[in-house]
Coordinates of C-alpha atoms in Angstrom, one line a residue:
X1104 CA -56.7 2.8 43.8
X1105 CA -58.5 6.0 44.3
X1106 CA -61.0 4.4 46.7
X1107 CA -58.2 2.8 48.6
X1108 CA -56.3 6.0 49.0
X1109 CA -59.5 7.7 50.4
X1110 CA -60.0 4.8 52.8
X1111 CA -56.4 5.1 54.0
X1112 CA -56.6 8.8 54.7
X1113 CA -60.0 8.6 56.4
X1114 CA -59.1 5.5 58.4
X1115 CA -55.9 7.1 59.7
X1116 CA -57.7 10.3 60.7
X1117 CA -60.9 8.8 62.3
X1118 CA -59.7 5.2 63.1
X1119 CA -62.4 3.7 60.9
X1120 CA -63.6 4.2 57.4
X1121 CA -66.5 6.7 57.5
X1122 CA -68.4 6.9 54.2
X1123 CA -71.7 8.4 53.2
X1124 CA -73.0 5.0 52.2
X1125 CA -72.7 3.7 55.7
X1126 CA -74.2 6.7 57.5
X1127 CA -76.9 7.0 60.1
X1128 CA -78.8 3.9 61.2
X1129 CA -76.5 1.5 59.3
X1130 CA -74.0 2.0 62.2
X1131 CA -76.2 0.5 64.9
X1132 CA -77.7 -2.0 62.5
X1133 CA -74.2 -3.4 61.8
X1134 CA -73.3 -3.3 65.5
X1135 CA -76.4 -5.2 66.5
X1136 CA -75.9 -7.7 63.6
X1137 CA -72.4 -8.4 65.0
X1138 CA -73.8 -8.8 68.6
X1139 CA -76.6 -11.1 67.5
X1140 CA -74.1 -13.2 65.4
X1141 CA -71.8 -13.5 68.4
X1142 CA -74.7 -14.6 70.6
X1143 CA -75.7 -17.2 68.0
X1144 CA -72.1 -18.5 67.5
X1145 CA -71.6 -18.7 71.3
X1146 CA -74.9 -20.5 71.8
X1147 CA -73.9 -23.1 69.2
X1148 CA -70.4 -23.8 70.6
X1149 CA -69.6 -21.9 73.8
X1150 CA -66.2 -23.5 74.2
X1151 CA -65.0 -22.5 70.7
X1152 CA -66.6 -19.1 70.3
X1153 CA -66.4 -16.1 72.6
X1154 CA -69.5 -14.7 74.2
X1155 CA -71.0 -11.2 73.9
X1156 CA -68.4 -8.5 74.4
X1157 CA -65.8 -11.0 75.5
X1158 CA -62.2 -10.2 74.7
X1159 CA -60.2 -12.0 72.0
X1160 CA -58.1 -11.5 68.9
X1161 CA -61.0 -11.6 66.5
X1162 CA -64.8 -11.7 66.6
X1163 CA -66.7 -14.7 65.3
X1164 CA -70.3 -14.4 64.5
X1165 CA -73.1 -16.1 62.5
X1166 CA -74.7 -13.8 59.9
X1167 CA -78.4 -13.9 59.1
X1168 CA -79.4 -12.2 55.9
X1169 CA -83.2 -12.2 56.2
X1170 CA -83.1 -11.9 52.4
X1171 CA -86.4 -13.7 52.0
X1172 CA -88.3 -11.4 54.5
X1173 CA -86.7 -8.3 52.9
X1174 CA -87.6 -9.5 49.4
X1175 CA -91.1 -10.1 50.5
X1176 CA -91.2 -6.6 52.1
X1177 CA -90.1 -4.8 48.9
X1178 CA -91.9 -7.2 46.5
X1179 CA -88.6 -8.1 44.9
X1180 CA -88.4 -11.0 42.5
X1181 CA -87.7 -14.4 44.2
X1182 CA -84.9 -15.8 42.1
X1183 CA -85.5 -19.3 43.3
X1184 CA -89.1 -19.3 41.9
X1185 CA -92.5 -20.1 43.4
X1186 CA -91.5 -23.7 44.2
X1187 CA -88.9 -22.7 46.7
X1188 CA -91.0 -19.8 48.0
X1189 CA -93.9 -22.2 48.7
X1190 CA -91.7 -24.1 51.1
X1191 CA -91.7 -21.0 53.3
X1192 CA -95.0 -19.3 52.4
X1193 CA -98.4 -20.9 51.7
X1194 CA -99.2 -19.8 48.1
X1195 CA -102.7 -21.3 47.9
X1196 CA -104.0 -17.9 48.9
X1197 CA -102.5 -14.6 47.6
X1198 CA -103.6 -13.0 50.9
X1199 CA -100.8 -14.7 52.8
X1200 CA -98.0 -13.2 50.8
X1201 CA -99.7 -9.8 50.8
X1202 CA -100.1 -9.9 54.6
X1203 CA -96.4 -10.8 55.0
X1204 CA -95.6 -7.9 52.7
X1205 CA -97.7 -5.5 54.7
X1206 CA -96.1 -6.7 57.9
X1207 CA -92.5 -6.6 57.0
X1208 CA -92.7 -3.4 54.9
X1209 CA -94.0 -1.7 58.0
X1210 CA -90.9 -2.9 59.9
X1211 CA -88.3 -1.4 57.5
X1212 CA -85.9 1.2 58.8
X1213 CA -86.7 4.6 57.5
X1214 CA -83.7 6.3 55.9
X1215 CA -84.3 10.1 55.8
X1216 CA -83.5 11.8 52.5
X1217 CA -84.0 8.7 50.5
X1218 CA -85.7 9.7 47.2
X1219 CA -86.9 6.4 45.9
X1220 CA -87.9 2.9 47.0
X1221 CA -84.7 0.9 47.6
X1222 CA -83.9 -2.5 46.3
X1223 CA -84.4 -5.3 48.8
X1224 CA -80.8 -5.2 49.9
X1225 CA -81.1 -1.5 50.5
X1226 CA -84.0 -2.2 52.9
X1227 CA -83.2 -3.3 56.4
X1228 CA -85.7 -4.5 59.1
X1229 CA -85.9 -2.6 62.3
X1230 CA -84.4 -4.8 65.1
X1231 CA -87.3 -4.6 67.5
X1232 CA -86.6 -8.2 68.6
X1233 CA -83.5 -10.4 68.3
X1234 CA -84.9 -12.6 65.6
X1235 CA -85.4 -9.6 63.3
X1236 CA -81.7 -8.6 63.5
X1237 CA -79.8 -9.4 60.3
X1238 CA -76.6 -8.7 58.5
X1239 CA -75.9 -7.0 55.1
X1240 CA -76.4 -8.8 51.8
X1241 CA -76.7 -7.9 48.1
X1242 CA -77.6 -9.5 44.7
X1243 CA -74.6 -11.2 43.0
X1244 CA -74.3 -13.5 40.0
X1245 CA -74.3 -17.1 41.2
X1246 CA -71.5 -19.3 39.9
X1247 CA -70.7 -23.0 40.6
X1248 CA -67.1 -23.2 39.7
X1249 CA -65.0 -23.5 42.8
X1250 CA -68.0 -23.1 45.0
X1251 CA -68.7 -24.9 48.2
X1252 CA -71.4 -27.7 48.3
X1253 CA -73.8 -25.2 49.8
X1254 CA -73.2 -22.7 47.0
X1255 CA -73.6 -25.4 44.4
X1256 CA -76.9 -26.4 45.9
X1257 CA -78.0 -22.7 45.9
X1258 CA -76.9 -22.3 42.2
X1259 CA -79.2 -25.2 41.2
X1260 CA -82.2 -23.2 42.4
X1261 CA -81.7 -20.4 39.9
X1262 CA -81.1 -20.0 36.2
X1263 CA -77.6 -19.8 34.9
X1264 CA -75.7 -16.6 35.8
X1265 CA -78.8 -15.2 37.6
X1266 CA -78.3 -12.8 40.5
X1267 CA -79.3 -14.0 43.9
X1268 CA -78.8 -12.9 47.6
X1269 CA -75.2 -13.1 48.9
X1270 CA -74.1 -12.1 52.4
X1271 CA -71.4 -9.5 52.3
X1272 CA -70.7 -5.9 53.5
X1273 CA -72.5 -3.6 51.1
X1274 CA -74.0 -0.8 53.2
X1275 CA -72.3 -1.9 56.4
X1276 CA -68.9 -0.2 56.0
X1277 CA -67.2 -0.9 59.4
X1278 CA -68.6 1.8 61.8
X1279 CA -70.8 -0.8 63.5
X1280 CA -67.6 -2.8 64.1
X1281 CA -66.1 0.3 65.7
X1282 CA -69.1 0.6 68.0
X1283 CA -68.9 -3.1 69.0
X1284 CA -65.2 -2.7 69.6
X1285 CA -65.8 0.3 71.9
X1286 CA -68.2 -1.8 74.0
X1287 CA -66.0 -4.9 73.9
X1288 CA -62.9 -3.0 75.1
X1289 CA -64.6 -1.3 78.1
X1290 CA -62.0 -1.3 80.9
X1291 CA -64.7 -0.8 83.6
X1292 CA -65.8 -4.5 84.5
X1293 CA -69.0 -3.5 86.3
X1294 CA -70.2 -1.3 83.4
X1295 CA -69.2 -3.9 80.8
X1296 CA -71.1 -6.6 82.7
X1297 CA -74.2 -4.4 82.9
X1298 CA -73.9 -3.6 79.2
X1299 CA -73.4 -7.2 78.3
X1300 CA -76.5 -8.3 80.2
X1301 CA -78.7 -5.6 78.7
X1302 CA -77.4 -6.1 75.2
X1303 CA -77.9 -9.9 75.5
X1304 CA -81.6 -9.2 76.3
X1305 CA -81.9 -7.2 73.1
X1306 CA -80.2 -9.6 70.7
X1307 CA -81.4 -13.0 72.1
X1308 CA -84.5 -14.8 70.8
X1309 CA -87.6 -13.1 72.1
X1310 CA -89.9 -16.1 71.6
X1311 CA -92.7 -13.7 70.6
X1312 CA -95.1 -14.4 67.7
X1313 CA -93.2 -11.8 65.6
X1314 CA -89.9 -13.4 66.5
X1315 CA -91.0 -16.9 65.8
X1316 CA -92.3 -15.8 62.3
X1317 CA -89.0 -14.0 61.5
X1318 CA -87.1 -17.1 62.6
X1319 CA -89.2 -19.4 60.5
X1320 CA -88.7 -17.3 57.4
X1321 CA -85.0 -16.9 57.9
X1322 CA -84.7 -20.7 57.7
X1323 CA -85.6 -20.3 54.0
X1324 CA -83.1 -17.5 53.2
X1325 CA -81.1 -18.0 50.1
X1326 CA -77.7 -17.3 51.8
X1327 CA -76.7 -18.0 55.4
X1328 CA -73.6 -18.9 57.4
X1329 CA -73.0 -22.5 57.9
X1330 CA -70.1 -21.7 60.2
X1331 CA -69.5 -18.5 62.2
X1332 CA -67.7 -15.8 60.1
X1333 CA -64.2 -15.0 61.5
X1334 CA -63.9 -11.2 61.3
X1335 CA -60.5 -9.7 61.9
X1336 CA -61.4 -6.2 60.8
X1337 CA -61.2 -4.9 64.3
X1338 CA -57.4 -4.9 64.0
X1339 CA -57.7 -2.0 61.5
X1340 CA -59.9 0.0 63.8
X1341 CA -58.3 2.6 66.2
X1342 CA -60.5 4.1 68.9
X1343 CA -58.3 7.1 69.7
X1344 CA -59.6 7.3 73.2
X1345 CA -56.7 9.6 74.1
X1346 CA -58.0 12.2 71.7
X1347 CA -61.7 12.0 72.2
X1348 CA -64.1 11.4 75.1
X1349 CA -66.8 9.9 72.8
X1350 CA -65.9 6.2 73.1
X1351 CA -66.3 6.6 76.8
X1352 CA -69.5 8.5 76.5
X1353 CA -70.8 5.8 74.1
X1354 CA -70.1 3.2 76.8
X1355 CA -71.8 5.2 79.6
X1356 CA -74.8 5.9 77.5
X1357 CA -75.2 2.4 76.1
X1358 CA -75.1 1.0 79.6
X1359 CA -77.7 3.4 80.8
X1360 CA -79.9 2.6 77.8
X1361 CA -79.8 -1.2 77.8
X1362 CA -80.0 -1.5 81.6
X1363 CA -83.5 -0.1 81.7
X1364 CA -85.2 -3.4 82.3
X1365 CA -88.5 -1.7 83.1
X1366 CA -88.5 0.0 79.6
X1367 CA -89.9 -2.0 76.7
X1368 CA -87.4 -3.8 74.6
X1369 CA -88.4 -1.9 71.5
X1370 CA -87.9 1.5 73.2
X1371 CA -84.4 0.5 74.5
X1372 CA -83.5 -0.7 71.0
X1373 CA -84.8 2.6 69.5
X1374 CA -82.7 4.7 71.9
X1375 CA -79.6 2.6 71.2
X1376 CA -80.2 3.0 67.4
X1377 CA -80.0 6.8 67.9
X1378 CA -77.3 7.0 70.5
X1379 CA -74.6 4.9 68.8
X1380 CA -74.4 6.8 65.5
X1381 CA -74.7 10.2 67.3
X1382 CA -71.7 9.3 69.3
X1383 CA -69.7 8.3 66.3
X1384 CA -70.5 11.5 64.4
X1385 CA -69.5 13.6 67.4
X1386 CA -66.3 11.4 67.7
X1387 CA -65.5 12.2 64.1
X1388 CA -65.9 15.9 64.7
X1389 CA -63.7 15.9 67.8
X1390 CA -60.9 14.0 66.0
X1391 CA -61.1 16.5 63.1
X1392 CA -60.8 19.5 65.4
X1393 CA -57.9 17.9 67.3
X1394 CA -56.1 17.4 64.0
X1395 CA -56.5 21.1 63.4
X1396 CA -55.1 21.9 66.8
X1397 CA -58.5 22.9 68.3
X1398 CA -58.2 21.2 71.7
X1399 CA -61.1 22.9 73.4
X1400 CA -64.4 21.0 73.3
X1401 CA -66.9 22.2 70.7
X1402 CA -70.1 23.9 71.7
X1403 CA -73.2 23.1 69.8
X1404 CA -76.2 25.5 69.7
X1405 CA -79.5 23.5 69.9
X1406 CA -82.4 25.4 68.5
X1407 CA -85.9 24.3 69.8
X1408 CA -87.8 27.3 68.6
X1409 CA -90.3 27.5 65.7
X1410 CA -89.0 30.6 64.0
X1411 CA -85.8 32.2 62.7
X1412 CA -83.8 33.8 65.4
X1413 CA -80.1 34.8 65.9
X1414 CA -79.8 31.5 67.7
X1415 CA -80.9 29.6 64.6
X1416 CA -78.4 31.6 62.5
X1417 CA -75.7 30.8 64.9
X1418 CA -76.6 27.1 64.9
X1419 CA -76.5 27.1 61.1
X1420 CA -73.1 28.8 61.2
X1421 CA -72.1 26.1 63.8
X1422 CA -72.9 23.3 61.4
X1423 CA -71.1 24.9 58.4
X1424 CA -68.0 25.4 60.5
X1425 CA -67.9 21.9 61.7
X1426 CA -68.3 20.5 58.1
X1427 CA -65.4 22.7 57.1
X1428 CA -63.4 21.4 60.0
X1429 CA -63.8 17.8 58.8
X1430 CA -62.7 18.7 55.3
X1431 CA -59.7 20.7 56.5
X1432 CA -58.7 17.9 58.8
X1433 CA -58.7 15.5 55.9
X1434 CA -56.5 17.9 54.0
X1435 CA -54.0 18.1 56.9
X1436 CA -54.0 14.3 57.3
X1437 CA -53.3 13.8 53.6
X1438 CA -50.4 16.3 53.7
X1439 CA -48.9 14.4 56.7
X1440 CA -49.2 11.1 54.8
X1441 CA -47.6 12.7 51.7
X1442 CA -44.6 13.7 53.9
X1443 CA -44.4 10.1 55.3
X1444 CA -44.4 8.7 51.7
X1445 CA -41.1 10.4 50.8
X1446 CA -39.7 8.7 47.7
X1447 CA -42.9 6.9 46.9
X1448 CA -44.2 9.1 44.1
X1449 CA -47.2 6.9 43.3
X1450 CA -48.4 7.0 46.9
X1451 CA -47.9 10.7 47.1
X1452 CA -49.9 11.2 43.9
X1453 CA -52.8 9.3 45.3
X1454 CA -52.9 11.5 48.4
X1455 CA -52.4 14.7 46.5
X1456 CA -56.1 15.1 45.6
X1457 CA -57.0 15.4 49.3
X1458 CA -54.9 18.6 49.6
X1459 CA -56.9 20.6 47.1
X1460 CA -59.6 23.0 48.4
X1461 CA -62.0 22.0 45.6
X1462 CA -63.3 18.7 44.4
X1463 CA -65.3 15.9 45.9
X1464 CA -62.6 14.0 47.7
X1465 CA -64.0 15.2 51.1
X1466 CA -67.6 14.8 50.2
X1467 CA -68.3 11.3 51.4
X1468 CA -66.7 11.4 54.8
X1469 CA -68.0 14.9 55.4
X1470 CA -71.5 13.8 54.5
X1471 CA -71.2 10.9 57.0
X1472 CA -71.1 13.5 59.7
X1473 CA -74.1 15.7 58.7
X1474 CA -76.3 13.0 57.2
X1475 CA -75.8 10.8 60.3
X1476 CA -76.9 13.6 62.6
X1477 CA -79.8 14.3 60.3
X1478 CA -80.9 10.7 60.2
X1479 CA -81.1 10.3 64.0
X1480 CA -82.8 13.7 64.4
X1481 CA -80.0 15.8 65.7
X1482 CA -80.5 18.2 62.8
X1483 CA -83.8 19.8 61.6
X1484 CA -83.6 18.4 58.1
X1485 CA -81.6 16.3 55.7
X1486 CA -81.2 19.1 53.1
X1487 CA -81.6 22.8 52.8
X1488 CA -80.9 25.3 55.6
X1489 CA -80.0 23.0 58.5
X1490 CA -79.4 23.7 62.2
X1491 CA -78.8 21.6 65.3
X1492 CA -81.8 20.5 67.3
X1493 CA -83.2 17.3 68.9
X1494 CA -86.3 15.6 67.5
X1495 CA -88.3 13.5 70.0
X1496 CA -86.6 10.0 69.4
X1497 CA -83.1 11.5 69.6
X1498 CA -84.1 13.5 72.7
X1499 CA -85.4 10.3 74.3
X1500 CA -82.1 8.6 73.5
X1501 CA -80.1 11.5 74.9
X1502 CA -82.1 11.5 78.2
X1503 CA -81.9 7.7 78.5
X1504 CA -78.1 7.7 77.9
X1505 CA -77.5 10.6 80.3
X1506 CA -79.8 9.8 83.3
X1507 CA -79.2 6.4 85.0
X1508 CA -82.2 4.1 85.5
X1509 CA -84.3 4.9 88.6
X1510 CA -83.0 8.5 88.9
X1511 CA -84.1 11.9 87.9
X1512 CA -82.6 15.4 88.0
X1513 CA -83.8 19.0 88.1
X1514 CA -84.1 20.7 84.6
X1515 CA -81.3 23.2 85.2
X1516 CA -79.0 20.5 86.4
X1517 CA -79.9 18.4 83.3
X1518 CA -79.1 21.3 81.0
X1519 CA -75.8 21.9 82.8
X1520 CA -74.9 18.2 82.4
X1521 CA -75.7 18.3 78.7
X1522 CA -73.2 21.1 78.3
X1523 CA -70.5 19.6 80.5
X1524 CA -70.6 16.2 78.9
X1525 CA -71.6 16.9 75.3
X1526 CA -71.1 20.7 74.8
X1527 CA -74.8 21.2 74.1
X1528 CA -76.0 24.8 74.7
X1529 CA -79.7 24.9 75.4
X1530 CA -80.7 27.8 77.7
X1531 CA -79.4 31.0 79.2
X1532 CA -77.6 29.7 82.3
X1533 CA -75.5 27.4 80.2
X1534 CA -75.0 30.0 77.4
X1535 CA -73.5 32.4 80.0
X1536 CA -70.5 30.1 80.3
X1537 CA -70.3 29.1 76.6
X1538 CA -67.8 30.8 74.2
X1539 CA -70.8 31.4 71.9
X1540 CA -72.7 33.5 74.5
X1541 CA -71.7 36.9 73.1
X1542 CA -73.2 36.0 69.7
X1543 CA -76.8 35.6 70.8
X1544 CA -78.8 37.8 73.3
X1545 CA -79.6 36.0 76.6
X1546 CA -83.4 36.6 76.1
X1547 CA -83.2 34.3 73.0
X1548 CA -81.7 31.6 75.1
X1549 CA -84.3 32.1 77.7
X1550 CA -87.0 31.5 75.1
X1551 CA -85.2 28.5 73.8
X1552 CA -84.9 27.0 77.3
X1553 CA -88.7 27.3 77.7
X1554 CA -89.2 25.6 74.3
X1555 CA -86.8 22.8 75.4
X1556 CA -88.6 22.3 78.6
X1557 CA -92.0 22.1 76.8
X1558 CA -90.6 19.5 74.4
X1559 CA -89.3 17.4 77.2
X1560 CA -92.7 17.6 78.9
X1561 CA -94.6 16.8 75.7
X1562 CA -92.7 13.4 75.3
X1563 CA -93.1 12.5 78.9
X1564 CA -89.6 13.1 80.1
X1565 CA -90.3 16.1 82.3
X1566 CA -92.7 16.7 85.2
X1567 CA -93.6 20.2 86.4
X1568 CA -94.4 20.3 90.1
X1569 CA -96.5 22.8 92.0
X1570 CA -93.4 24.4 93.6
X1571 CA -92.1 25.3 90.1
X1572 CA -89.6 22.4 90.2
X1573 CA -89.1 20.6 86.9
X1574 CA -87.7 17.1 87.1
X1575 CA -86.3 15.2 84.1
X1576 CA -86.2 11.4 83.8
X1577 CA -84.4 9.0 81.5
X1578 CA -87.6 7.3 80.2
X1579 CA -91.1 8.6 79.4
X1580 CA -93.6 8.2 82.2

């Protein structure tokens, strides 16, 4: 009941259940798994199942677990035994299995802050090509009673009451569904069409040797969808577009990213993997501040320097304040729901713990914000003294989402646009119009602007011309 009450409060406030367990890269992994599944379902029966980003009452998609490849990657036990494994992998030579382990372990998504090697179901494969995209799964006891013919056949492969892979939401908690709904509900037909075309290119079969290998192994997964999964969870998701610009910014950025046909597929995928969770974390912050009556857009101090400065201190204070805003907003939301539950003492009691200033009721949704930003490289670290910055992959995603394909803009114009669209304070010209300007000397911002320019140049996004003009592009040259 406690978990349900937390979900109710968080879902009402943010429109979707945001929990620490589903942070960071799990957001785009879930979104891409849905998109890939929609593509597969539509390919199988285009008259019955809607296509990518098509409108409809619910989303139907086929879920691929890639449980075999993930178990090989993590050297997890194969519950079915060597006989079943030999149908997928040639066991005459141990080198084959070791080679596959080396390959797929190198493709696992890195989760910053993770202290130990995860179980196979905690390890997800980076979706560099469509055939590698997969859904969530976990080990569950296999039972035959009341099972479908497929489940009974699976049960015969393992010992009684043994655990084996089962497709279900475990680390995917719904934020990926939020992101897919954002793209699916785009009211701009031209932008939606461009996003659909670009996303289709990312999730369809690549036909590459890696893709063919992944597809061959997935044919031997323990669990798989025989029929597309009918997902009606979107009905519980609210986008709150009237309260936050971030759904719209997600759409603009996603279109700019996936439409870069001259950019390698893996690079487009990487940028999307960073942009989507960044937008959701910023959306969460905006909704929290609106709940507290703070209607002005938040300014964020980005520190690109290599030493402690007043700017870094301000950025650290920035982050602490935003985390407190999220906790306080949950408090306010809970009080509102207590007032709505007049007469229902049981419901009021469940919400009461969210009105206390101490305790861990806020910990998980608040951690979603900071740990998501840390995971994608929008914070300097996952723990310790943290401040806002942009590491190279996140910076590439930011530029790719902001600057349309085939265009470039002058450095000062780019910095101004980052502040106008996202509230990001990077250099002295922007700082002069930011509410935070009086807290840090302009010379510090001037130094930070130079460091920002150098970082853009180092990753191939900025070119310095002889007339002192600096131009920024949306993809590395």
